[in-house]
Coordinates of C-alpha atoms in Angstrom, one line a residue:
X1 CA 10.8 40.4 27.9
X2 CA 8.2 43.0 28.7
X3 CA 6.0 43.3 25.6
X4 CA 3.4 46.1 25.3
X5 CA 0.5 46.8 22.9
X6 CA -0.6 50.3 21.7
X7 CA -3.6 51.1 19.5
X8 CA -5.2 54.0 17.7
X9 CA -8.1 55.5 19.6
X10 CA -10.4 54.6 16.7
X11 CA -9.7 50.9 17.3
X12 CA -12.9 49.6 18.9
X13 CA -12.2 47.3 21.9
X14 CA -13.8 47.1 25.3
X15 CA -12.7 49.2 28.2
X16 CA -12.1 46.0 30.2
X17 CA -9.8 44.7 27.6
X18 CA -7.8 47.9 27.6
X19 CA -7.4 47.9 31.4
X20 CA -6.7 44.2 31.8
X21 CA -4.0 44.2 29.2
X22 CA -2.5 47.6 29.9
X23 CA -3.2 48.7 26.3
X24 CA -1.8 52.1 25.5
X25 CA -4.3 54.2 23.5
X26 CA -3.1 56.9 21.2
X27 CA -5.8 59.6 21.5
X28 CA -7.1 61.8 18.7
X29 CA -8.5 65.3 18.6
X30 CA -12.1 66.0 17.4
X31 CA -12.6 69.5 16.0
X32 CA -16.2 70.7 16.1
X33 CA -16.7 74.3 15.2
X34 CA -14.5 76.4 17.4
X35 CA -13.9 73.7 20.0
X36 CA -11.3 70.9 19.9
X37 CA -11.4 68.0 22.3
X38 CA -8.9 65.2 22.8
X39 CA -10.6 61.8 23.2
X40 CA -9.2 58.5 24.4
X41 CA -11.3 55.4 25.2
X42 CA -12.7 56.4 28.6
X43 CA -16.3 55.1 28.8
X44 CA -17.6 58.1 30.6
X45 CA -16.3 60.6 28.1
X46 CA -17.5 58.5 25.2
X47 CA -21.0 58.4 26.7
X48 CA -20.9 62.2 27.2
X49 CA -19.8 62.7 23.6
X50 CA -22.8 60.8 22.2
X51 CA -25.2 62.6 24.5
X52 CA -23.8 66.1 23.8
X53 CA -22.8 66.0 20.1
X54 CA -24.0 63.2 18.0
X55 CA -27.7 63.9 18.5
X56 CA -27.3 66.2 15.5
X57 CA -25.5 65.8 12.1
X58 CA -22.3 67.5 13.1
X59 CA -21.0 67.6 9.5
X60 CA -18.3 70.2 10.3
X61 CA -16.6 67.8 12.7
X62 CA -13.1 66.7 11.8
X63 CA -10.6 64.4 13.5
X64 CA -6.8 64.7 13.6
X65 CA -4.5 61.8 14.4
X66 CA -1.6 61.8 16.9
X67 CA 1.3 63.6 15.3
X68 CA 4.8 62.3 14.7
X69 CA 6.1 64.4 17.5
X70 CA 3.3 63.4 19.9
X71 CA 3.9 59.7 19.3
X72 CA 7.6 60.1 19.7
X73 CA 7.1 61.9 23.0
X74 CA 4.7 59.3 24.3
X75 CA 7.2 56.5 23.7
X76 CA 10.2 58.3 25.0
X77 CA 8.4 59.5 28.1
X78 CA 6.8 56.2 29.1
X79 CA 6.8 53.2 26.8
X80 CA 10.6 52.8 26.3
X81 CA 10.8 52.5 30.1
X82 CA 7.7 50.4 30.7
X83 CA 8.4 47.9 27.9
X84 CA 11.2 46.3 26.0
X85 CA 9.2 45.9 22.8
X86 CA 5.9 47.5 21.7
X87 CA 3.5 46.6 18.9
X88 CA 1.6 49.6 17.7
X89 CA -1.5 48.5 15.8
X90 CA -3.1 51.1 13.6
X91 CA -6.1 51.5 11.3
X92 CA -5.4 50.9 7.6
X93 CA -2.8 53.3 6.2
X94 CA -5.1 54.0 3.3
X95 CA -7.6 55.8 5.6
X96 CA -5.7 56.9 8.6
X97 CA -2.6 59.2 9.2
X98 CA -1.6 57.3 12.3
X99 CA 0.3 54.6 10.5
X100 CA 2.5 57.0 8.5
X101 CA 3.0 59.2 11.6
X102 CA 3.9 56.2 13.8
X103 CA 6.3 54.8 11.1
X104 CA 8.1 58.1 11.0
X105 CA 8.2 58.4 14.8
X106 CA 9.6 54.9 15.1
X107 CA 12.9 55.9 13.5
X108 CA 13.4 58.8 16.0
X109 CA 12.4 56.6 18.9
X110 CA 14.9 53.9 18.0
X111 CA 17.6 56.5 17.7
X112 CA 16.8 58.3 21.0
X113 CA 15.8 55.6 23.5
X114 CA 19.2 54.4 24.7
X115 CA 20.3 57.3 26.9
X116 CA 16.8 57.5 28.4
X117 CA 16.8 53.9 29.5
X118 CA 20.4 54.2 30.8
X119 CA 19.4 57.2 32.9
X120 CA 16.6 55.2 34.5
X121 CA 18.7 52.1 34.8
X122 CA 16.7 50.0 32.4
X123 CA 18.9 47.4 30.8
X124 CA 18.7 46.0 27.3
X125 CA 17.5 47.2 23.9
X126 CA 14.1 48.5 22.9
X127 CA 12.1 47.6 19.8
X128 CA 8.9 48.8 18.2
X129 CA 6.8 47.3 15.4
X130 CA 4.1 49.4 13.7
X131 CA 1.4 47.2 12.3
X132 CA -0.9 48.3 9.5
X133 CA -4.1 46.3 10.2
X134 CA -5.4 47.1 6.7
X135 CA -8.8 47.4 8.5
X136 CA -11.2 49.8 10.2
X137 CA -13.6 50.0 13.2
X138 CA -13.5 46.7 15.1
X139 CA -11.0 45.1 12.7
X140 CA -7.8 46.3 14.3
X141 CA -9.2 45.3 17.7
X142 CA -9.1 41.7 16.6
X143 CA -5.4 42.0 16.0
X144 CA -4.9 43.8 19.3
X145 CA -6.8 41.0 21.1
X146 CA -4.7 38.3 19.5
X147 CA -1.5 40.1 20.2
X148 CA -2.5 40.4 23.9
X149 CA -3.3 36.7 24.0
X150 CA 0.1 35.8 22.5
X151 CA 1.9 38.0 25.0
X152 CA 0.1 36.2 27.8
X153 CA 1.1 32.9 26.4
X154 CA 4.8 34.0 26.5
X155 CA 5.5 34.2 22.8
X156 CA 8.5 36.2 21.5
X157 CA 8.2 39.5 19.6
X158 CA 9.3 37.6 16.4
X159 CA 6.5 35.0 16.9
X160 CA 3.9 37.7 17.4
X161 CA 5.1 39.8 14.5
X162 CA 4.9 36.8 12.1
X163 CA 1.4 35.8 13.4
X164 CA 0.0 39.3 13.0
X165 CA 1.4 39.7 9.5
X166 CA -0.1 36.3 8.5
X167 CA -3.5 37.2 10.0
X168 CA -3.9 40.7 8.5
X169 CA -5.1 39.6 5.0
X170 CA -7.9 37.6 6.7
X171 CA -9.2 40.4 8.8
X172 CA -12.8 41.3 7.9
X173 CA -14.6 44.3 9.4
X174 CA -18.1 45.4 8.6
X175 CA -20.2 48.4 9.5
X176 CA -24.0 49.0 9.2
X177 CA -24.7 52.8 9.3
X178 CA -27.9 54.1 10.8
X179 CA -27.8 57.5 9.1
X180 CA -27.0 57.4 5.4
X181 CA -27.0 61.2 5.0
X182 CA -24.3 61.5 7.6
X183 CA -22.3 58.6 6.2
X184 CA -22.4 59.8 2.6
X185 CA -21.5 63.4 3.4
X186 CA -18.6 62.5 5.6
X187 CA -17.4 59.8 3.2
X188 CA -17.5 62.1 0.2
X189 CA -15.1 64.4 2.0
X190 CA -12.6 61.6 2.3
X191 CA -13.0 60.3 -1.3
X192 CA -15.0 57.3 -0.3
X193 CA -17.7 56.3 -2.8
X194 CA -19.1 53.4 -0.8
X195 CA -22.5 55.2 -0.7
X196 CA -23.2 57.0 -4.0
X197 CA -25.9 59.5 -4.6
X198 CA -28.4 57.1 -6.2
X199 CA -27.8 54.6 -3.5
X200 CA -28.4 57.3 -0.9
X201 CA -31.7 58.5 -2.5
X202 CA -33.0 54.9 -2.7
X203 CA -31.7 54.1 0.8
X204 CA -33.5 57.1 2.3
X205 CA -36.7 56.4 0.4
X206 CA -36.8 52.7 1.1
X207 CA -34.8 52.6 4.3
X208 CA -32.1 50.5 2.7
X209 CA -28.9 50.2 4.7
X210 CA -25.6 49.1 3.2
X211 CA -23.4 46.6 4.9
X212 CA -19.9 47.9 4.2
X213 CA -16.9 45.7 4.4
X214 CA -13.3 46.8 5.1
X215 CA -10.6 44.3 4.1
X216 CA -7.0 44.6 2.9
X217 CA -7.2 48.4 3.0
X218 CA -10.3 48.7 0.8
X219 CA -13.9 49.4 1.6
X220 CA -17.0 48.5 -0.4
X221 CA -20.7 47.6 0.2
X222 CA -21.2 43.8 0.2
X223 CA -25.0 43.9 0.7
X224 CA -27.9 46.3 0.9
X225 CA -30.7 45.4 3.3
X226 CA -34.0 47.1 4.0
X227 CA -34.2 48.4 7.6
X228 CA -31.3 48.7 10.0
X229 CA -32.4 45.8 12.3
X230 CA -32.6 43.4 9.4
X231 CA -29.2 44.4 8.2
X232 CA -27.7 43.9 11.7
X233 CA -29.4 40.5 12.0
X234 CA -28.0 39.5 8.6
X235 CA -24.5 40.5 9.8
X236 CA -24.9 38.6 13.0
X237 CA -26.1 35.6 11.1
X238 CA -23.0 35.9 8.9
X239 CA -20.8 35.9 11.9
X240 CA -22.5 32.8 13.2
X241 CA -21.6 31.0 10.0
X242 CA -18.0 32.1 10.2
X243 CA -17.7 30.8 13.8
X244 CA -19.1 27.5 12.6
X245 CA -16.7 27.4 9.7
X246 CA -13.8 28.1 12.0
X247 CA -12.0 31.3 12.8
X248 CA -8.3 32.0 12.7
X249 CA -8.7 34.1 15.9
X250 CA -11.3 32.9 18.5
X251 CA -12.9 36.4 18.7
X252 CA -15.9 38.2 17.2
X253 CA -15.5 42.0 17.9
X254 CA -18.7 44.2 18.0
X255 CA -19.1 47.9 18.6
X256 CA -22.1 50.2 18.6
X257 CA -22.3 54.0 18.1
X258 CA -24.1 54.6 21.3
X259 CA -25.0 52.7 24.5
X260 CA -23.7 49.2 23.8
X261 CA -26.4 47.6 26.1
X262 CA -28.8 48.3 23.2
X263 CA -27.1 45.6 21.2
X264 CA -28.3 42.8 23.5
X265 CA -31.8 43.4 22.2
X266 CA -31.0 43.5 18.5
X267 CA -32.3 40.6 16.4
X268 CA -29.7 37.9 16.1
X269 CA -27.4 38.9 18.9
X270 CA -28.6 36.3 21.3
X271 CA -28.1 33.6 18.7
X272 CA -24.6 35.0 18.1
X273 CA -23.8 34.8 21.8
X274 CA -25.0 31.2 22.1
X275 CA -22.9 30.1 19.1
X276 CA -19.8 31.9 20.3
X277 CA -20.1 30.2 23.7
X278 CA -20.7 26.8 22.1
X279 CA -17.5 27.1 20.0
X280 CA -15.4 28.7 22.7
X281 CA -15.2 32.1 20.9
X282 CA -15.0 35.3 22.8
X283 CA -17.6 37.9 22.0
X284 CA -16.3 41.4 22.8
X285 CA -18.7 44.3 22.8
X286 CA -17.8 48.0 23.1
X287 CA -18.9 51.6 22.5
X288 CA -17.8 52.8 19.1
X289 CA -15.0 55.4 19.5
X290 CA -16.2 59.0 19.1
X291 CA -13.4 59.5 16.5
X292 CA -15.0 56.7 14.4
X293 CA -18.6 57.9 15.0
X294 CA -17.7 61.3 13.7
X295 CA -17.2 59.6 10.3
X296 CA -20.0 57.0 10.2
X297 CA -22.7 58.5 12.4
X298 CA -24.5 57.7 15.6
X299 CA -26.2 54.4 15.9
X300 CA -23.8 52.5 13.5
X301 CA -22.8 49.0 14.3
X302 CA -19.5 47.3 13.5
X303 CA -18.4 43.7 13.6
X304 CA -15.1 42.0 12.8
X305 CA -13.5 38.6 12.8
X306 CA -10.4 36.9 11.3
X307 CA -11.0 34.1 9.0
X308 CA -12.4 33.2 5.6
X309 CA -14.9 35.9 4.5
X310 CA -17.5 33.4 3.1
X311 CA -20.7 34.9 1.6
X312 CA -23.1 37.3 3.3
X313 CA -26.0 35.1 2.7
X314 CA -29.7 35.8 3.1
X315 CA -31.4 34.8 6.3

């Protein structure tokens, strides 16, 4: 059976992973003033976006997810012919419209695919599973990576479906923002109180950065650390501890809102690399999707893993 994987464009994964596993990316549109641009996960366009737009606080920027009709057209035009079963992994339904749109589109797809496959002499039924990752940023990328690994190992759609459902509650994603003004203003528009006014004032005055966790569809600050580099180092240190404790998926997923090569020089990353290599854990690094950076700001760093959360202990 030909099994495919599709992801929301705001799911942070490396370009190499997308290409090697033929991942289908659902793009989104970013609206900035009078202009609207559709973005996927092409590295060149992502770099251009950071260079051209996010050097300023583009607070009027908004994003819109792929619509029900657009998802339906994508599947009926290509995916029902290329695959026999597709897993569409989305950001948490509590923060993204993609899950709801995809869920609605799935009904129309399942009712319409048969004559299209017959016309192209593709035999057999087609199936689709929309997966709510209950996570953000790099989190859904962990599920996508695990799904691709299971496909390569020859597992059935039922096996993969059960595994992804079992792993979702243990998916922990974190983000360290560089610009609290940007994050607070954007979050307030979406009803997110992760960074309140008092926390913002203190953060700006003392350069305190929150480490925000997304898990089971909820977000909250789990730590507040003075200086961005110290917060990032603490997060890397936490990931090292989780690797040593044992992960449910042998992957730590990292993204950065800018040139990802800058992450190599961040405090704690080399130690994370060495630990991952010693324990046979893959460390995936990518550029944060423009659609994500619009909401958390340039220079933010995200990290995700699947396993026990543990404590975000001091260094």
